């Protein structure tokens, strides 16, 4: 999802960034129980009640005193964005000083072939010193604070929350003096020791997800499944701006084709009408002259005697 380089001192390690986690939650759609059709929601204005197109939507921020500040795309484009591809190491800190509450998302760093040695050097140095590297990195045009830490043979980029994004526990009960007897502390410690173990994450799994998958498979095997209905044309997916953009483009093309067809049909009718009026025979010679459907050329200034050239006669095949 991103490529760049880790730089510390005079060492630069070219790397590629991959998401280290994935979400396996089972996602459901809201459907009409009677026919299975997907439920759609319209974007409506709470003031006028009308449906609003994406093109007419802007970002708004409401202040504490009830004032509304709107930001357009041009406003957002004027903001400073971080687009560098350098992961700059600011400092190396002891691992125990990092509160896990600050952790956000995890990414694996893959070194390029020529960077295998400096990558291994950084990895082993972090393990040997039991430290993490505090870095700043620009992801999705925003600069974020992050850590470099080691997981087995890989270096992990661990993005972090900014300090002001972590709430302080403000519970009055925490300041209450509670008397704990030594016997109670000893029993609690004994209970903890009796349940002590080495953590192995592979021993745990999502039982709820397993139960949902089992229920879905059971319904499928007992014939309770049915083909997913095809939505009508008027109920196109309005899930995101890309879908709306494609829909708008398709409708524009269809409208352009309809307009061109209507214009072409009108031209044919006008030519047919002109041809019919020009096919009448003259009383003197009875010769049929076809009236030209072209507009007469504009006369030049002072050329009042200019005449329009007649259209060429239509050739007819002689009978055999």
mmCIF file of C-alpha atoms in Angstrom:
data_model
loop_
_atom_site.group_PDB
_atom_site.id
_atom_site.type_symbol
_atom_site.label_atom_id
_atom_site.label_comp_id
_atom_site.label_asym_id
_atom_site.label_seq_id
_atom_site.Cartn_x
_atom_site.Cartn_y
_atom_site.Cartn_z
ATOM 1 C CA UNK A 1 0.000 0.000 0.000
ATOM 2 C CA UNK A 2 3.019 2.323 0.261
ATOM 3 C CA UNK A 3 6.688 2.326 -0.641
ATOM 4 C CA UNK A 4 9.533 4.438 0.640
ATOM 5 C CA UNK A 5 12.619 4.155 2.828
ATOM 6 C CA UNK A 6 13.529 4.026 6.504
ATOM 7 C CA UNK A 7 16.349 6.433 7.255
ATOM 8 C CA UNK A 8 18.338 6.562 10.476
ATOM 9 C CA UNK A 9 21.631 8.383 10.550
ATOM 10 C CA UNK A 10 23.310 7.805 7.195
ATOM 11 C CA UNK A 11 21.561 4.483 6.657
ATOM 12 C CA UNK A 12 18.606 4.235 4.280
ATOM 13 C CA UNK A 13 16.546 1.060 3.933
ATOM 14 C CA UNK A 14 14.173 0.924 0.912
ATOM 15 C CA UNK A 15 10.965 -0.825 1.958
ATOM 16 C CA UNK A 16 7.376 -1.600 0.973
ATOM 17 C CA UNK A 17 4.468 -1.340 3.399
ATOM 18 C CA UNK A 18 1.790 -4.018 3.839
ATOM 19 C CA UNK A 19 -1.149 -4.093 6.217
ATOM 20 C CA UNK A 20 -0.406 -6.556 9.011
ATOM 21 C CA UNK A 21 -4.003 -7.178 10.054
ATOM 22 C CA UNK A 22 -7.327 -8.013 8.425
ATOM 23 C CA UNK A 23 -10.957 -8.043 9.538
ATOM 24 C CA UNK A 24 -12.840 -11.336 9.326
ATOM 25 C CA UNK A 25 -16.148 -10.081 10.684
ATOM 26 C CA UNK A 26 -19.193 -11.386 8.813
ATOM 27 C CA UNK A 27 -21.004 -8.468 7.233
ATOM 28 C CA UNK A 28 -24.743 -8.464 6.712
ATOM 29 C CA UNK A 29 -26.893 -6.454 4.300
ATOM 30 C CA UNK A 30 -30.233 -4.987 5.250
ATOM 31 C CA UNK A 31 -32.845 -6.532 2.941
ATOM 32 C CA UNK A 32 -36.617 -6.515 2.554
ATOM 33 C CA UNK A 33 -37.931 -9.637 4.277
ATOM 34 C CA UNK A 34 -40.668 -10.154 1.675
ATOM 35 C CA UNK A 35 -38.557 -10.259 -1.486
ATOM 36 C CA UNK A 36 -34.929 -10.000 -0.372
ATOM 37 C CA UNK A 37 -34.312 -6.643 -2.062
ATOM 38 C CA UNK A 38 -31.514 -4.488 -0.684
ATOM 39 C CA UNK A 39 -32.545 -1.502 1.422
ATOM 40 C CA UNK A 40 -31.271 1.851 0.176
ATOM 41 C CA UNK A 41 -31.026 5.132 2.007
ATOM 42 C CA UNK A 42 -31.359 8.526 0.379
ATOM 43 C CA UNK A 43 -29.270 11.552 1.271
ATOM 44 C CA UNK A 44 -31.889 14.089 2.320
ATOM 45 C CA UNK A 45 -31.526 17.549 3.811
ATOM 46 C CA UNK A 46 -32.986 17.955 7.302
ATOM 47 C CA UNK A 47 -33.967 21.568 6.524
ATOM 48 C CA UNK A 48 -35.695 21.422 3.122
ATOM 49 C CA UNK A 49 -36.338 17.679 3.010
ATOM 50 C CA UNK A 50 -35.042 17.349 -0.553
ATOM 51 C CA UNK A 51 -32.668 14.642 -1.780
ATOM 52 C CA UNK A 52 -29.127 15.973 -2.217
ATOM 53 C CA UNK A 53 -26.593 14.929 -4.860
ATOM 54 C CA UNK A 54 -22.986 14.277 -3.919
ATOM 55 C CA UNK A 55 -21.938 17.298 -5.980
ATOM 56 C CA UNK A 56 -23.941 19.556 -3.649
ATOM 57 C CA UNK A 57 -22.519 18.137 -0.409
ATOM 58 C CA UNK A 58 -19.721 19.951 1.436
ATOM 59 C CA UNK A 59 -18.062 19.338 4.780
ATOM 60 C CA UNK A 60 -19.458 21.267 7.713
ATOM 61 C CA UNK A 61 -18.152 21.882 11.225
ATOM 62 C CA UNK A 62 -20.495 23.041 13.948
ATOM 63 C CA UNK A 63 -18.964 25.072 16.764
ATOM 64 C CA UNK A 64 -19.967 24.718 20.395
ATOM 65 C CA UNK A 65 -22.023 27.919 20.227
ATOM 66 C CA UNK A 66 -24.054 26.655 17.251
ATOM 67 C CA UNK A 67 -22.254 28.308 14.337
ATOM 68 C CA UNK A 68 -21.702 26.298 11.150
ATOM 69 C CA UNK A 69 -18.451 26.494 9.169
ATOM 70 C CA UNK A 70 -18.483 24.852 5.721
ATOM 71 C CA UNK A 71 -15.380 23.696 3.856
ATOM 72 C CA UNK A 72 -15.317 23.110 0.109
ATOM 73 C CA UNK A 73 -12.928 20.905 -1.841
ATOM 74 C CA UNK A 74 -10.836 23.956 -2.752
ATOM 75 C CA UNK A 75 -10.577 24.828 0.940
ATOM 76 C CA UNK A 76 -9.325 21.341 1.753
ATOM 77 C CA UNK A 77 -6.860 21.395 -1.139
ATOM 78 C CA UNK A 78 -5.274 24.538 0.317
ATOM 79 C CA UNK A 79 -4.307 22.667 3.508
ATOM 80 C CA UNK A 80 -0.709 21.464 3.889
ATOM 81 C CA UNK A 81 -0.384 17.760 3.115
ATOM 82 C CA UNK A 82 2.502 15.414 3.740
ATOM 83 C CA UNK A 83 3.490 13.417 0.653
ATOM 84 C CA UNK A 84 7.056 12.298 1.443
ATOM 85 C CA UNK A 85 8.133 8.682 1.287
ATOM 86 C CA UNK A 86 10.699 8.781 4.062
ATOM 87 C CA UNK A 87 10.249 7.151 7.453
ATOM 88 C CA UNK A 88 12.508 9.353 9.539
ATOM 89 C CA UNK A 89 13.704 7.934 12.838
ATOM 90 C CA UNK A 90 13.494 10.611 15.516
ATOM 91 C CA UNK A 91 14.799 8.630 18.486
ATOM 92 C CA UNK A 92 15.133 5.135 19.949
ATOM 93 C CA UNK A 93 13.253 4.622 23.225
ATOM 94 C CA UNK A 94 12.994 1.723 25.716
ATOM 95 C CA UNK A 95 10.139 -0.607 24.833
ATOM 96 C CA UNK A 96 8.657 -0.549 28.357
ATOM 97 C CA UNK A 97 8.085 3.213 28.115
ATOM 98 C CA UNK A 98 5.511 2.842 25.335
ATOM 99 C CA UNK A 99 1.929 2.592 26.573
ATOM 100 C CA UNK A 100 0.028 0.076 24.378
ATOM 101 C CA UNK A 101 -2.966 2.394 24.647
ATOM 102 C CA UNK A 102 -1.225 4.561 22.044
ATOM 103 C CA UNK A 103 -1.070 1.754 19.468
ATOM 104 C CA UNK A 104 -3.288 2.162 16.414
ATOM 105 C CA UNK A 105 -2.647 0.111 13.230
ATOM 106 C CA UNK A 106 0.120 -2.309 12.307
ATOM 107 C CA UNK A 107 2.001 -2.672 9.008
ATOM 108 C CA UNK A 108 4.789 -4.999 7.910
ATOM 109 C CA UNK A 109 7.893 -3.523 6.317
ATOM 110 C CA UNK A 110 9.292 -5.606 3.447
ATOM 111 C CA UNK A 111 12.833 -4.705 2.376
ATOM 112 C CA UNK A 112 13.882 -4.529 -1.238
ATOM 113 C CA UNK A 113 16.375 -7.161 -2.370
ATOM 114 C CA UNK A 114 19.348 -4.790 -2.163
ATOM 115 C CA UNK A 115 18.350 -3.682 1.349
ATOM 116 C CA UNK A 116 18.369 -7.090 3.051
ATOM 117 C CA UNK A 117 21.516 -6.362 5.054
ATOM 118 C CA UNK A 118 20.624 -2.889 6.446
ATOM 119 C CA UNK A 119 17.120 -4.205 7.193
ATOM 120 C CA UNK A 120 18.547 -7.106 9.208
ATOM 121 C CA UNK A 121 20.986 -4.723 10.894
ATOM 122 C CA UNK A 122 18.169 -2.456 12.100
ATOM 123 C CA UNK A 123 16.064 -5.436 13.200
ATOM 124 C CA UNK A 124 18.804 -7.084 15.250
ATOM 125 C CA UNK A 125 19.895 -3.761 16.780
ATOM 126 C CA UNK A 126 16.338 -3.109 17.990
ATOM 127 C CA UNK A 127 16.164 -6.600 19.500
ATOM 128 C CA UNK A 128 19.594 -6.350 21.111
ATOM 129 C CA UNK A 129 18.889 -2.994 22.761
ATOM 130 C CA UNK A 130 15.217 -3.775 23.549
ATOM 131 C CA UNK A 131 14.205 -0.431 22.079
ATOM 132 C CA UNK A 132 11.668 0.891 19.609
ATOM 133 C CA UNK A 133 12.229 3.582 17.021
ATOM 134 C CA UNK A 134 9.948 6.613 17.214
ATOM 135 C CA UNK A 135 9.299 7.827 13.654
ATOM 136 C CA UNK A 136 7.097 10.177 11.657
ATOM 137 C CA UNK A 137 5.575 8.980 8.408
ATOM 138 C CA UNK A 138 3.139 10.411 5.851
ATOM 139 C CA UNK A 139 0.298 7.986 5.116
ATOM 140 C CA UNK A 140 -2.707 9.040 3.016
ATOM 141 C CA UNK A 141 -1.385 12.615 2.873
ATOM 142 C CA UNK A 142 -1.359 12.996 6.645
ATOM 143 C CA UNK A 143 1.668 12.878 8.877
ATOM 144 C CA UNK A 144 1.368 10.459 11.762
ATOM 145 C CA UNK A 145 3.434 9.338 14.700
ATOM 146 C CA UNK A 146 4.573 5.718 14.637
ATOM 147 C CA UNK A 147 6.954 3.133 16.057
ATOM 148 C CA UNK A 148 9.269 0.594 14.484
ATOM 149 C CA UNK A 149 9.284 -2.629 16.479
ATOM 150 C CA UNK A 150 10.315 -6.217 15.806
ATOM 151 C CA UNK A 151 8.021 -9.211 15.367
ATOM 152 C CA UNK A 152 10.004 -12.383 14.744
ATOM 153 C CA UNK A 153 11.963 -11.685 11.528
ATOM 154 C CA UNK A 154 9.951 -8.691 10.413
ATOM 155 C CA UNK A 155 10.024 -5.011 11.329
ATOM 156 C CA UNK A 156 6.563 -3.663 12.101
ATOM 157 C CA UNK A 157 5.464 -0.079 11.599
ATOM 158 C CA UNK A 158 3.025 0.600 14.435
ATOM 159 C CA UNK A 159 1.072 3.808 13.926
ATOM 160 C CA UNK A 160 0.141 5.640 17.101
ATOM 161 C CA UNK A 161 -2.521 7.958 18.374
ATOM 162 C CA UNK A 162 -1.463 11.492 19.165
ATOM 163 C CA UNK A 163 -1.193 12.036 22.940
ATOM 164 C CA UNK A 164 -4.240 14.354 23.005
ATOM 165 C CA UNK A 165 -6.352 11.570 21.475
ATOM 166 C CA UNK A 166 -6.002 9.391 24.583
ATOM 167 C CA UNK A 167 -8.524 10.201 27.267
ATOM 168 C CA UNK A 168 -7.599 10.413 30.904
ATOM 169 C CA UNK A 169 -9.648 8.217 33.303
ATOM 170 C CA UNK A 170 -11.691 10.728 35.275
ATOM 171 C CA UNK A 171 -13.582 8.593 37.800
ATOM 172 C CA UNK A 172 -14.074 9.973 41.295
ATOM 173 C CA UNK A 173 -14.212 6.486 42.752
ATOM 174 C CA UNK A 174 -10.564 5.937 41.849
ATOM 175 C CA UNK A 175 -9.582 8.507 44.478
ATOM 176 C CA UNK A 176 -11.518 6.711 47.192
ATOM 177 C CA UNK A 177 -9.353 5.175 49.923
ATOM 178 C CA UNK A 178 -9.897 1.426 49.946
ATOM 179 C CA UNK A 179 -8.469 -0.736 52.747
ATOM 180 C CA UNK A 180 -7.013 -4.051 51.512
ATOM 181 C CA UNK A 181 -6.031 -6.678 54.059
ATOM 182 C CA UNK A 182 -2.825 -8.706 53.497
ATOM 183 C CA UNK A 183 -4.822 -11.954 53.409
ATOM 184 C CA UNK A 184 -6.958 -10.648 50.558
ATOM 185 C CA UNK A 185 -3.920 -9.603 48.566
ATOM 186 C CA UNK A 186 -2.317 -12.993 49.142
ATOM 187 C CA UNK A 187 -5.419 -14.878 47.988
ATOM 188 C CA UNK A 188 -5.716 -12.692 44.875
ATOM 189 C CA UNK A 189 -2.055 -13.272 44.058
ATOM 190 C CA UNK A 190 -2.493 -17.029 44.532
ATOM 191 C CA UNK A 191 -5.464 -17.027 42.165
ATOM 192 C CA UNK A 192 -3.452 -15.171 39.531
ATOM 193 C CA UNK A 193 -0.600 -17.652 39.875
ATOM 194 C CA UNK A 194 -2.980 -20.606 39.537
ATOM 195 C CA UNK A 195 -4.244 -19.218 36.232
ATOM 196 C CA UNK A 196 -0.806 -18.224 35.027
ATOM 197 C CA UNK A 197 0.269 -19.363 31.521
ATOM 198 C CA UNK A 198 2.385 -18.368 28.532
ATOM 199 C CA UNK A 199 0.285 -16.468 26.047
ATOM 200 C CA UNK A 200 -0.402 -18.299 22.786
ATOM 201 C CA UNK A 201 -2.831 -16.318 20.573
ATOM 202 C CA UNK A 202 -3.502 -19.358 18.349
ATOM 203 C CA UNK A 203 -5.415 -20.964 21.220
ATOM 204 C CA UNK A 204 -8.147 -18.333 20.933
ATOM 205 C CA UNK A 205 -10.728 -17.846 18.225
ATOM 206 C CA UNK A 206 -13.930 -15.941 17.587
ATOM 207 C CA UNK A 207 -16.678 -18.288 18.788
ATOM 208 C CA UNK A 208 -19.446 -15.904 17.761
ATOM 209 C CA UNK A 209 -18.202 -15.753 14.160
ATOM 210 C CA UNK A 210 -17.905 -19.545 14.088
ATOM 211 C CA UNK A 211 -21.511 -19.854 15.296
ATOM 212 C CA UNK A 212 -22.749 -17.399 12.644
ATOM 213 C CA UNK A 213 -20.925 -19.292 9.885
ATOM 214 C CA UNK A 214 -22.374 -22.569 11.143
ATOM 215 C CA UNK A 215 -25.898 -21.100 11.190
ATOM 216 C CA UNK A 216 -25.525 -19.757 7.630
ATOM 217 C CA UNK A 217 -24.245 -23.107 6.358
ATOM 218 C CA UNK A 218 -27.092 -24.938 8.100
ATOM 219 C CA UNK A 219 -29.709 -22.737 6.441
ATOM 220 C CA UNK A 220 -27.992 -23.211 3.102
ATOM 221 C CA UNK A 221 -27.893 -26.998 3.398
ATOM 222 C CA UNK A 222 -31.557 -27.238 4.433
ATOM 223 C CA UNK A 223 -32.767 -25.347 1.357
ATOM 224 C CA UNK A 224 -33.487 -22.028 3.033
ATOM 225 C CA UNK A 225 -31.243 -20.153 0.601
ATOM 226 C CA UNK A 226 -32.714 -18.356 -2.393
ATOM 227 C CA UNK A 227 -31.209 -16.540 -5.369
ATOM 228 C CA UNK A 228 -30.328 -12.947 -4.648
ATOM 229 C CA UNK A 229 -32.839 -10.709 -6.461
ATOM 230 C CA UNK A 230 -31.667 -8.352 -9.188
ATOM 231 C CA UNK A 231 -32.311 -4.741 -8.258
ATOM 232 C CA UNK A 232 -34.382 -2.619 -10.605
ATOM 233 C CA UNK A 233 -32.631 0.009 -12.682
ATOM 234 C CA UNK A 234 -34.057 2.836 -10.632
ATOM 235 C CA UNK A 235 -32.594 1.307 -7.477
ATOM 236 C CA UNK A 236 -28.955 1.593 -8.417
ATOM 237 C CA UNK A 237 -26.362 1.398 -5.703
ATOM 238 C CA UNK A 238 -25.716 4.766 -4.110
ATOM 239 C CA UNK A 239 -23.160 3.460 -1.626
ATOM 240 C CA UNK A 240 -20.280 5.719 -2.542
ATOM 241 C CA UNK A 241 -19.196 8.626 -4.701
ATOM 242 C CA UNK A 242 -17.538 6.357 -7.298
ATOM 243 C CA UNK A 243 -20.831 4.540 -7.912
ATOM 244 C CA UNK A 244 -22.627 7.875 -8.279
ATOM 245 C CA UNK A 245 -19.936 9.102 -10.660
ATOM 246 C CA UNK A 246 -20.253 6.035 -12.894
ATOM 247 C CA UNK A 247 -24.038 6.338 -12.816
ATOM 248 C CA UNK A 248 -23.866 10.011 -13.753
ATOM 249 C CA UNK A 249 -21.490 9.277 -16.627
ATOM 250 C CA UNK A 250 -23.721 6.470 -17.924
ATOM 251 C CA UNK A 251 -26.804 8.663 -17.789
ATOM 252 C CA UNK A 252 -24.931 11.471 -19.553
ATOM 253 C CA UNK A 253 -23.943 9.124 -22.393
ATOM 254 C CA UNK A 254 -27.524 7.860 -22.739
ATOM 255 C CA UNK A 255 -28.881 11.419 -22.735
ATOM 256 C CA UNK A 256 -26.350 12.436 -25.399
ATOM 257 C CA UNK A 257 -27.382 9.464 -27.570
ATOM 258 C CA UNK A 258 -31.084 10.286 -27.156
ATOM 259 C CA UNK A 259 -30.436 13.923 -28.065
ATOM 260 C CA UNK A 260 -28.439 12.960 -31.140
ATOM 261 C CA UNK A 261 -31.164 10.532 -32.246
ATOM 262 C CA UNK A 262 -33.871 13.181 -31.814
ATOM 263 C CA UNK A 263 -31.849 15.733 -33.769
ATOM 264 C CA UNK A 264 -31.187 13.215 -36.545
ATOM 265 C CA UNK A 265 -34.895 12.333 -36.759
ATOM 266 C CA UNK A 266 -35.831 15.997 -37.001
ATOM 267 C CA UNK A 267 -33.329 16.559 -39.803
ATOM 268 C CA UNK A 268 -34.761 13.622 -41.758
ATOM 269 C CA UNK A 269 -38.292 14.974 -41.405
ATOM 270 C CA UNK A 270 -37.205 18.420 -42.572
ATOM 271 C CA UNK A 271 -35.411 16.959 -45.606
ATOM 272 C CA UNK A 272 -38.460 14.826 -46.479
ATOM 273 C CA UNK A 273 -40.758 17.844 -46.287
ATOM 274 C CA UNK A 274 -38.455 19.922 -48.491
ATOM 275 C CA UNK A 275 -38.190 17.110 -51.049
ATOM 276 C CA UNK A 276 -41.984 16.757 -51.266
ATOM 277 C CA UNK A 277 -42.588 20.453 -51.882
ATOM 278 C CA UNK A 278 -39.873 20.630 -54.515
ATOM 279 C CA UNK A 279 -41.170 17.684 -56.569
ATOM 280 C CA UNK A 280 -44.213 19.460 -57.985
ATOM 281 C CA UNK A 281 -44.166 19.881 -61.737
ATOM 282 C CA UNK A 282 -44.085 23.395 -63.184
ATOM 283 C CA UNK A 283 -47.088 24.421 -65.364
ATOM 284 C CA UNK A 284 -44.983 25.557 -68.337
ATOM 285 C CA UNK A 285 -42.742 22.602 -69.037
ATOM 286 C CA UNK A 286 -43.854 19.929 -66.643
ATOM 287 C CA UNK A 287 -40.212 19.296 -65.765
ATOM 288 C CA UNK A 288 -39.711 18.124 -62.175
ATOM 289 C CA UNK A 289 -37.153 20.124 -60.291
ATOM 290 C CA UNK A 290 -35.979 19.062 -56.901
ATOM 291 C CA UNK A 291 -35.875 21.863 -54.375
ATOM 292 C CA UNK A 292 -32.552 22.120 -52.537
ATOM 293 C CA UNK A 293 -32.731 21.638 -48.767
ATOM 294 C CA UNK A 294 -29.709 23.848 -48.277
ATOM 295 C CA UNK A 295 -30.134 27.357 -47.001
ATOM 296 C CA UNK A 296 -29.320 29.983 -49.622
ATOM 297 C CA UNK A 297 -25.876 31.442 -49.371
ATOM 298 C CA UNK A 298 -25.750 34.872 -47.828
ATOM 299 C CA UNK A 299 -25.492 37.625 -50.404
ATOM 300 C CA UNK A 300 -22.494 39.812 -50.329
ATOM 301 C CA UNK A 301 -22.969 43.497 -49.756
ATOM 302 C CA UNK A 302 -23.984 45.214 -53.006
ATOM 303 C CA UNK A 303 -24.639 41.926 -54.865
ATOM 304 C CA UNK A 304 -28.425 42.172 -55.081
ATOM 305 C CA UNK A 305 -28.628 40.245 -58.367
ATOM 306 C CA UNK A 306 -26.945 37.103 -57.039
ATOM 307 C CA UNK A 307 -29.041 34.029 -57.614
ATOM 308 C CA UNK A 308 -29.012 30.643 -55.934
ATOM 309 C CA UNK A 309 -27.784 27.787 -58.121
ATOM 310 C CA UNK A 310 -30.420 25.098 -58.619
ATOM 311 C CA UNK A 311 -29.824 21.685 -57.128
ATOM 312 C CA UNK A 312 -28.557 19.064 -59.577
ATOM 313 C CA UNK A 313 -31.220 17.008 -61.312
ATOM 314 C CA UNK A 314 -31.869 13.485 -60.060
ATOM 315 C CA UNK A 315 -30.726 10.845 -62.474
ATOM 316 C CA UNK A 316 -33.239 8.134 -63.304
ATOM 317 C CA UNK A 317 -32.515 4.781 -64.845
ATOM 318 C CA UNK A 318 -33.953 4.275 -68.319
ATOM 319 C CA UNK A 319 -36.268 1.285 -68.613
ATOM 320 C CA UNK A 320 -34.687 -1.711 -70.250
#
